[in-house]
PDB file of C-alpha atoms in Angstrom:
ATOM      1  CA  UNK A   1     231.904 132.567  28.020  1.00  0.00           C
ATOM      2  CA  UNK A   2     228.635 130.868  28.931  1.00  0.00           C
ATOM      3  CA  UNK A   3     228.367 127.119  28.366  1.00  0.00           C
ATOM      4  CA  UNK A   4     225.006 125.376  28.221  1.00  0.00           C
ATOM      5  CA  UNK A   5     225.852 121.849  29.336  1.00  0.00           C
ATOM      6  CA  UNK A   6     223.708 118.758  28.901  1.00  0.00           C
ATOM      7  CA  UNK A   7     224.047 116.363  31.841  1.00  0.00           C
ATOM      8  CA  UNK A   8     222.250 113.439  30.230  1.00  0.00           C
ATOM      9  CA  UNK A   9     219.187 111.592  31.557  1.00  0.00           C
ATOM     10  CA  UNK A  10     220.252 111.465  35.203  1.00  0.00           C
ATOM     11  CA  UNK A  11     222.829 108.680  35.454  1.00  0.00           C
ATOM     12  CA  UNK A  12     226.078 110.198  36.837  1.00  0.00           C
ATOM     13  CA  UNK A  13     228.083 107.891  34.567  1.00  0.00           C
ATOM     14  CA  UNK A  14     226.472 109.360  31.454  1.00  0.00           C
ATOM     15  CA  UNK A  15     228.068 112.801  31.722  1.00  0.00           C
ATOM     16  CA  UNK A  16     230.478 113.490  28.881  1.00  0.00           C
ATOM     17  CA  UNK A  17     234.184 114.024  29.452  1.00  0.00           C
ATOM     18  CA  UNK A  18     233.856 117.515  27.992  1.00  0.00           C
ATOM     19  CA  UNK A  19     231.043 118.379  30.402  1.00  0.00           C
ATOM     20  CA  UNK A  20     233.156 117.267  33.358  1.00  0.00           C
ATOM     21  CA  UNK A  21     236.174 119.255  32.150  1.00  0.00           C
ATOM     22  CA  UNK A  22     234.210 122.474  31.733  1.00  0.00           C
ATOM     23  CA  UNK A  23     232.539 122.025  35.114  1.00  0.00           C
ATOM     24  CA  UNK A  24     235.959 121.767  36.757  1.00  0.00           C
ATOM     25  CA  UNK A  25     237.226 124.855  34.912  1.00  0.00           C
ATOM     26  CA  UNK A  26     234.177 127.096  35.418  1.00  0.00           C
ATOM     27  CA  UNK A  27     234.242 129.957  37.900  1.00  0.00           C
ATOM     28  CA  UNK A  28     230.497 129.573  38.511  1.00  0.00           C
ATOM     29  CA  UNK A  29     227.916 126.849  37.870  1.00  0.00           C
ATOM     30  CA  UNK A  30     224.155 127.405  37.598  1.00  0.00           C
ATOM     31  CA  UNK A  31     221.433 124.748  37.510  1.00  0.00           C
ATOM     32  CA  UNK A  32     217.618 124.869  37.206  1.00  0.00           C
ATOM     33  CA  UNK A  33     216.952 122.276  39.919  1.00  0.00           C
ATOM     34  CA  UNK A  34     218.211 119.910  42.595  1.00  0.00           C
ATOM     35  CA  UNK A  35     218.575 116.884  40.275  1.00  0.00           C
ATOM     36  CA  UNK A  36     221.068 118.766  38.102  1.00  0.00           C
ATOM     37  CA  UNK A  37     222.800 120.109  41.210  1.00  0.00           C
ATOM     38  CA  UNK A  38     223.414 116.564  42.491  1.00  0.00           C
ATOM     39  CA  UNK A  39     225.067 115.603  39.203  1.00  0.00           C
ATOM     40  CA  UNK A  40     227.502 118.534  39.139  1.00  0.00           C
ATOM     41  CA  UNK A  41     228.505 118.670  42.807  1.00  0.00           C
ATOM     42  CA  UNK A  42     231.323 116.065  42.501  1.00  0.00           C
ATOM     43  CA  UNK A  43     233.110 118.322  39.968  1.00  0.00           C
ATOM     44  CA  UNK A  44     232.794 121.812  41.486  1.00  0.00           C
ATOM     45  CA  UNK A  45     234.425 123.444  44.496  1.00  0.00           C
ATOM     46  CA  UNK A  46     231.612 125.944  45.072  1.00  0.00           C
ATOM     47  CA  UNK A  47     227.971 124.981  45.611  1.00  0.00           C
ATOM     48  CA  UNK A  48     226.051 125.354  42.309  1.00  0.00           C
ATOM     49  CA  UNK A  49     223.483 128.138  42.292  1.00  0.00           C
ATOM     50  CA  UNK A  50     219.932 126.937  41.686  1.00  0.00           C
ATOM     51  CA  UNK A  51     217.973 129.410  39.583  1.00  0.00           C
ATOM     52  CA  UNK A  52     214.217 129.642  39.977  1.00  0.00           C
ATOM     53  CA  UNK A  53     212.129 129.012  36.856  1.00  0.00           C
ATOM     54  CA  UNK A  54     208.543 128.732  38.162  1.00  0.00           C
ATOM     55  CA  UNK A  55     205.844 126.934  36.173  1.00  0.00           C
ATOM     56  CA  UNK A  56     203.462 129.870  35.849  1.00  0.00           C
ATOM     57  CA  UNK A  57     201.460 131.320  32.959  1.00  0.00           C
ATOM     58  CA  UNK A  58     201.886 135.038  33.660  1.00  0.00           C
ATOM     59  CA  UNK A  59     204.043 136.003  30.658  1.00  0.00           C
ATOM     60  CA  UNK A  60     204.997 139.386  32.098  1.00  0.00           C
ATOM     61  CA  UNK A  61     206.168 137.841  35.353  1.00  0.00           C
ATOM     62  CA  UNK A  62     207.984 135.063  33.513  1.00  0.00           C
ATOM     63  CA  UNK A  63     209.819 137.611  31.380  1.00  0.00           C
ATOM     64  CA  UNK A  64     210.923 139.459  34.513  1.00  0.00           C
ATOM     65  CA  UNK A  65     212.252 136.248  36.094  1.00  0.00           C
ATOM     66  CA  UNK A  66     214.070 135.156  32.925  1.00  0.00           C
ATOM     67  CA  UNK A  67     215.615 138.602  32.536  1.00  0.00           C
ATOM     68  CA  UNK A  68     216.785 138.693  36.155  1.00  0.00           C
ATOM     69  CA  UNK A  69     218.334 135.221  35.854  1.00  0.00           C
ATOM     70  CA  UNK A  70     220.012 136.090  32.550  1.00  0.00           C
ATOM     71  CA  UNK A  71     221.554 139.258  33.974  1.00  0.00           C
ATOM     72  CA  UNK A  72     222.866 137.299  36.967  1.00  0.00           C
ATOM     73  CA  UNK A  73     224.464 134.672  34.724  1.00  0.00           C
ATOM     74  CA  UNK A  74     225.847 137.343  32.365  1.00  0.00           C
ATOM     75  CA  UNK A  75     227.633 139.153  35.199  1.00  0.00           C
ATOM     76  CA  UNK A  76     229.682 136.043  35.969  1.00  0.00           C
ATOM     77  CA  UNK A  77     230.138 135.141  32.274  1.00  0.00           C
ATOM     78  CA  UNK A  78     231.991 138.401  31.688  1.00  0.00           C
ATOM     79  CA  UNK A  79     234.575 137.380  34.293  1.00  0.00           C
ATOM     80  CA  UNK A  80     235.337 133.854  33.047  1.00  0.00           C
ATOM     81  CA  UNK A  81     233.842 130.539  31.948  1.00  0.00           C
ATOM     82  CA  UNK A  82     230.407 129.850  33.422  1.00  0.00           C
ATOM     83  CA  UNK A  83     228.302 126.692  33.113  1.00  0.00           C
ATOM     84  CA  UNK A  84     224.524 126.438  33.033  1.00  0.00           C
ATOM     85  CA  UNK A  85     223.817 122.728  33.458  1.00  0.00           C
ATOM     86  CA  UNK A  86     220.589 120.852  32.894  1.00  0.00           C
ATOM     87  CA  UNK A  87     219.205 117.350  32.542  1.00  0.00           C
ATOM     88  CA  UNK A  88     219.180 116.065  28.961  1.00  0.00           C
ATOM     89  CA  UNK A  89     220.521 118.143  26.069  1.00  0.00           C
ATOM     90  CA  UNK A  90     220.633 121.986  26.048  1.00  0.00           C
ATOM     91  CA  UNK A  91     219.289 122.287  22.498  1.00  0.00           C
ATOM     92  CA  UNK A  92     216.276 119.966  22.762  1.00  0.00           C
ATOM     93  CA  UNK A  93     213.217 121.118  24.728  1.00  0.00           C
ATOM     94  CA  UNK A  94     215.386 122.701  27.432  1.00  0.00           C
ATOM     95  CA  UNK A  95     215.479 125.569  29.905  1.00  0.00           C
ATOM     96  CA  UNK A  96     218.735 126.705  28.364  1.00  0.00           C
ATOM     97  CA  UNK A  97     217.086 127.434  25.017  1.00  0.00           C
ATOM     98  CA  UNK A  98     214.998 130.134  26.692  1.00  0.00           C
ATOM     99  CA  UNK A  99     217.994 131.372  28.677  1.00  0.00           C
ATOM    100  CA  UNK A 100     220.047 131.803  25.493  1.00  0.00           C
ATOM    101  CA  UNK A 101     217.264 133.806  23.806  1.00  0.00           C
ATOM    102  CA  UNK A 102     216.957 136.222  26.718  1.00  0.00           C
ATOM    103  CA  UNK A 103     220.750 136.419  27.007  1.00  0.00           C
ATOM    104  CA  UNK A 104     220.959 137.751  23.450  1.00  0.00           C
ATOM    105  CA  UNK A 105     218.621 140.567  24.448  1.00  0.00           C
ATOM    106  CA  UNK A 106     220.125 141.587  27.791  1.00  0.00           C
ATOM    107  CA  UNK A 107     223.779 140.649  27.249  1.00  0.00           C
ATOM    108  CA  UNK A 108     224.629 140.367  23.528  1.00  0.00           C
ATOM    109  CA  UNK A 109     228.320 140.693  24.407  1.00  0.00           C
ATOM    110  CA  UNK A 110     228.363 137.317  26.188  1.00  0.00           C
ATOM    111  CA  UNK A 111     229.557 134.447  23.999  1.00  0.00           C
ATOM    112  CA  UNK A 112     227.396 131.320  24.285  1.00  0.00           C
ATOM    113  CA  UNK A 113     228.258 127.714  23.416  1.00  0.00           C
ATOM    114  CA  UNK A 114     226.390 124.480  24.053  1.00  0.00           C
ATOM    115  CA  UNK A 115     227.817 121.099  25.015  1.00  0.00           C
ATOM    116  CA  UNK A 116     225.505 118.247  23.989  1.00  0.00           C
ATOM    117  CA  UNK A 117     224.300 115.655  26.431  1.00  0.00           C
ATOM    118  CA  UNK A 118     222.433 112.373  26.038  1.00  0.00           C
ATOM    119  CA  UNK A 119     218.822 113.427  25.589  1.00  0.00           C
ATOM    120  CA  UNK A 120     215.602 111.705  26.644  1.00  0.00           C
ATOM    121  CA  UNK A 121     214.963 111.108  22.951  1.00  0.00           C
ATOM    122  CA  UNK A 122     217.889 108.710  22.626  1.00  0.00           C
ATOM    123  CA  UNK A 123     218.135 107.470  26.210  1.00  0.00           C
ATOM    124  CA  UNK A 124     214.529 106.248  26.264  1.00  0.00           C
ATOM    125  CA  UNK A 125     215.299 103.819  23.437  1.00  0.00           C
ATOM    126  CA  UNK A 126     218.114 102.309  25.498  1.00  0.00           C
ATOM    127  CA  UNK A 127     215.989 101.890  28.628  1.00  0.00           C
ATOM    128  CA  UNK A 128     212.993 100.578  26.681  1.00  0.00           C
ATOM    129  CA  UNK A 129     215.137  98.096  24.781  1.00  0.00           C
ATOM    130  CA  UNK A 130     213.933  99.293  21.389  1.00  0.00           C
ATOM    131  CA  UNK A 131     215.668 100.350  18.177  1.00  0.00           C
ATOM    132  CA  UNK A 132     214.710 103.156  15.781  1.00  0.00           C
ATOM    133  CA  UNK A 133     215.774 102.172  12.266  1.00  0.00           C
ATOM    134  CA  UNK A 134     213.742 104.506  10.060  1.00  0.00           C
ATOM    135  CA  UNK A 135     212.583 108.125  10.196  1.00  0.00           C
ATOM    136  CA  UNK A 136     210.613 109.142  13.290  1.00  0.00           C
ATOM    137  CA  UNK A 137     208.865 112.116  14.886  1.00  0.00           C
ATOM    138  CA  UNK A 138     209.336 113.632  18.329  1.00  0.00           C
ATOM    139  CA  UNK A 139     206.370 115.482  19.834  1.00  0.00           C
ATOM    140  CA  UNK A 140     205.629 117.605  22.880  1.00  0.00           C
ATOM    141  CA  UNK A 141     202.192 118.504  21.593  1.00  0.00           C
ATOM    142  CA  UNK A 142     203.277 121.600  19.672  1.00  0.00           C
ATOM    143  CA  UNK A 143     203.460 122.144  15.903  1.00  0.00           C
ATOM    144  CA  UNK A 144     206.330 120.623  13.924  1.00  0.00           C
ATOM    145  CA  UNK A 145     208.627 123.494  12.894  1.00  0.00           C
ATOM    146  CA  UNK A 146     212.008 121.778  12.509  1.00  0.00           C
ATOM    147  CA  UNK A 147     213.550 118.818  10.750  1.00  0.00           C
ATOM    148  CA  UNK A 148     216.917 117.072  10.869  1.00  0.00           C
ATOM    149  CA  UNK A 149     217.780 114.935   7.849  1.00  0.00           C
ATOM    150  CA  UNK A 150     220.593 112.447   8.403  1.00  0.00           C
ATOM    151  CA  UNK A 151     222.758 110.865   5.691  1.00  0.00           C
ATOM    152  CA  UNK A 152     222.067 113.887   3.472  1.00  0.00           C
ATOM    153  CA  UNK A 153     223.826 112.774   0.282  1.00  0.00           C
ATOM    154  CA  UNK A 154     221.735 115.174  -1.863  1.00  0.00           C
ATOM    155  CA  UNK A 155     221.289 118.242   0.383  1.00  0.00           C
ATOM    156  CA  UNK A 156     219.955 120.586  -2.310  1.00  0.00           C
ATOM    157  CA  UNK A 157     217.237 118.071  -3.247  1.00  0.00           C
ATOM    158  CA  UNK A 158     216.309 117.710   0.422  1.00  0.00           C
ATOM    159  CA  UNK A 159     216.033 121.485   0.795  1.00  0.00           C
ATOM    160  CA  UNK A 160     213.820 121.829  -2.288  1.00  0.00           C
ATOM    161  CA  UNK A 161     211.465 119.186  -0.931  1.00  0.00           C
ATOM    162  CA  UNK A 162     211.141 120.816   2.479  1.00  0.00           C
ATOM    163  CA  UNK A 163     210.753 124.314   1.023  1.00  0.00           C
ATOM    164  CA  UNK A 164     207.453 123.124  -0.414  1.00  0.00           C
ATOM    165  CA  UNK A 165     206.371 122.319   3.156  1.00  0.00           C
ATOM    166  CA  UNK A 166     207.104 125.839   4.382  1.00  0.00           C
ATOM    167  CA  UNK A 167     210.677 125.513   5.691  1.00  0.00           C
ATOM    168  CA  UNK A 168     212.795 128.630   5.183  1.00  0.00           C
ATOM    169  CA  UNK A 169     216.064 128.357   7.142  1.00  0.00           C
ATOM    170  CA  UNK A 170     218.641 125.663   6.386  1.00  0.00           C
ATOM    171  CA  UNK A 171     222.018 124.575   7.726  1.00  0.00           C
ATOM    172  CA  UNK A 172     224.278 121.888   6.278  1.00  0.00           C
ATOM    173  CA  UNK A 173     226.757 120.015   8.466  1.00  0.00           C
ATOM    174  CA  UNK A 174     229.277 117.257   7.835  1.00  0.00           C
ATOM    175  CA  UNK A 175     231.516 115.181  10.128  1.00  0.00           C
ATOM    176  CA  UNK A 176     230.476 117.124  13.236  1.00  0.00           C
ATOM    177  CA  UNK A 177     232.973 117.364  16.110  1.00  0.00           C
ATOM    178  CA  UNK A 178     235.784 115.939  13.982  1.00  0.00           C
ATOM    179  CA  UNK A 179     238.858 117.723  12.621  1.00  0.00           C
ATOM    180  CA  UNK A 180     237.116 117.710   9.222  1.00  0.00           C
ATOM    181  CA  UNK A 181     233.924 119.349  10.465  1.00  0.00           C
ATOM    182  CA  UNK A 182     231.971 121.488   7.997  1.00  0.00           C
ATOM    183  CA  UNK A 183     229.022 123.765   8.865  1.00  0.00           C
ATOM    184  CA  UNK A 184     227.359 125.841   6.145  1.00  0.00           C
ATOM    185  CA  UNK A 185     224.465 128.246   6.743  1.00  0.00           C
ATOM    186  CA  UNK A 186     222.122 129.530   4.038  1.00  0.00           C
ATOM    187  CA  UNK A 187     220.743 127.382   1.244  1.00  0.00           C
ATOM    188  CA  UNK A 188     222.642 129.350  -1.415  1.00  0.00           C
ATOM    189  CA  UNK A 189     225.919 128.138   0.123  1.00  0.00           C
ATOM    190  CA  UNK A 190     224.957 124.507   0.651  1.00  0.00           C
ATOM    191  CA  UNK A 191     226.628 122.029  -1.746  1.00  0.00           C
ATOM    192  CA  UNK A 192     224.868 119.740  -4.197  1.00  0.00           C
ATOM    193  CA  UNK A 193     226.398 116.612  -2.690  1.00  0.00           C
ATOM    194  CA  UNK A 194     227.003 115.330   0.815  1.00  0.00           C
ATOM    195  CA  UNK A 195     227.931 111.945   2.234  1.00  0.00           C
ATOM    196  CA  UNK A 196     226.956 109.403   4.886  1.00  0.00           C
ATOM    197  CA  UNK A 197     228.020 111.840   7.635  1.00  0.00           C
ATOM    198  CA  UNK A 198     226.110 114.834   6.230  1.00  0.00           C
ATOM    199  CA  UNK A 199     223.120 116.447   7.952  1.00  0.00           C
ATOM    200  CA  UNK A 200     220.606 119.069   6.859  1.00  0.00           C
ATOM    201  CA  UNK A 201     218.728 121.089   9.480  1.00  0.00           C
ATOM    202  CA  UNK A 202     215.632 123.077   8.572  1.00  0.00           C
ATOM    203  CA  UNK A 203     213.368 125.536  10.361  1.00  0.00           C
ATOM    204  CA  UNK A 204     210.051 127.057   9.317  1.00  0.00           C
TER     205      UNK A 204
END
């Protein structure tokens, strides 16, 4: 099993209990840089392996590096639980997103799971002393291709509205991480009604 673990914004006290547990149980821990390595060292017996992800624009060379790293991680993941740890959250603008895509190509037999961490998106509000009380956008300069609709009491109506804007893939979730968790993929399976704890995710 390969775990993509979010380590939060950099404060050692902002690691989740689940992240710490998996770090302690993993047979191997990989990180993309020294900052992440510093955060995981208190919880591992073996020095974390720092993988090289250079900031270059040669797509062919990048593909070779990603493939080599993915094969290395996959070899250990077939033997036991392995953690790939990074600053922030593994599903938001992260190195792990690319790793998971390549992993599907070179090692489709390896099971992958992500463990959320406090992202820069939420942690910046805390450090800036601001509150976000209505809908907002997050940008890195690229096109907007995703949406997350909270408090989705009328999920089918939400989907119909976003379909007009070019969104095609939808997932409905309710009471995430609880013993009553519900996750439904495909708009044809999504219910008419949700509640305060319902979320709709969409992708173009």
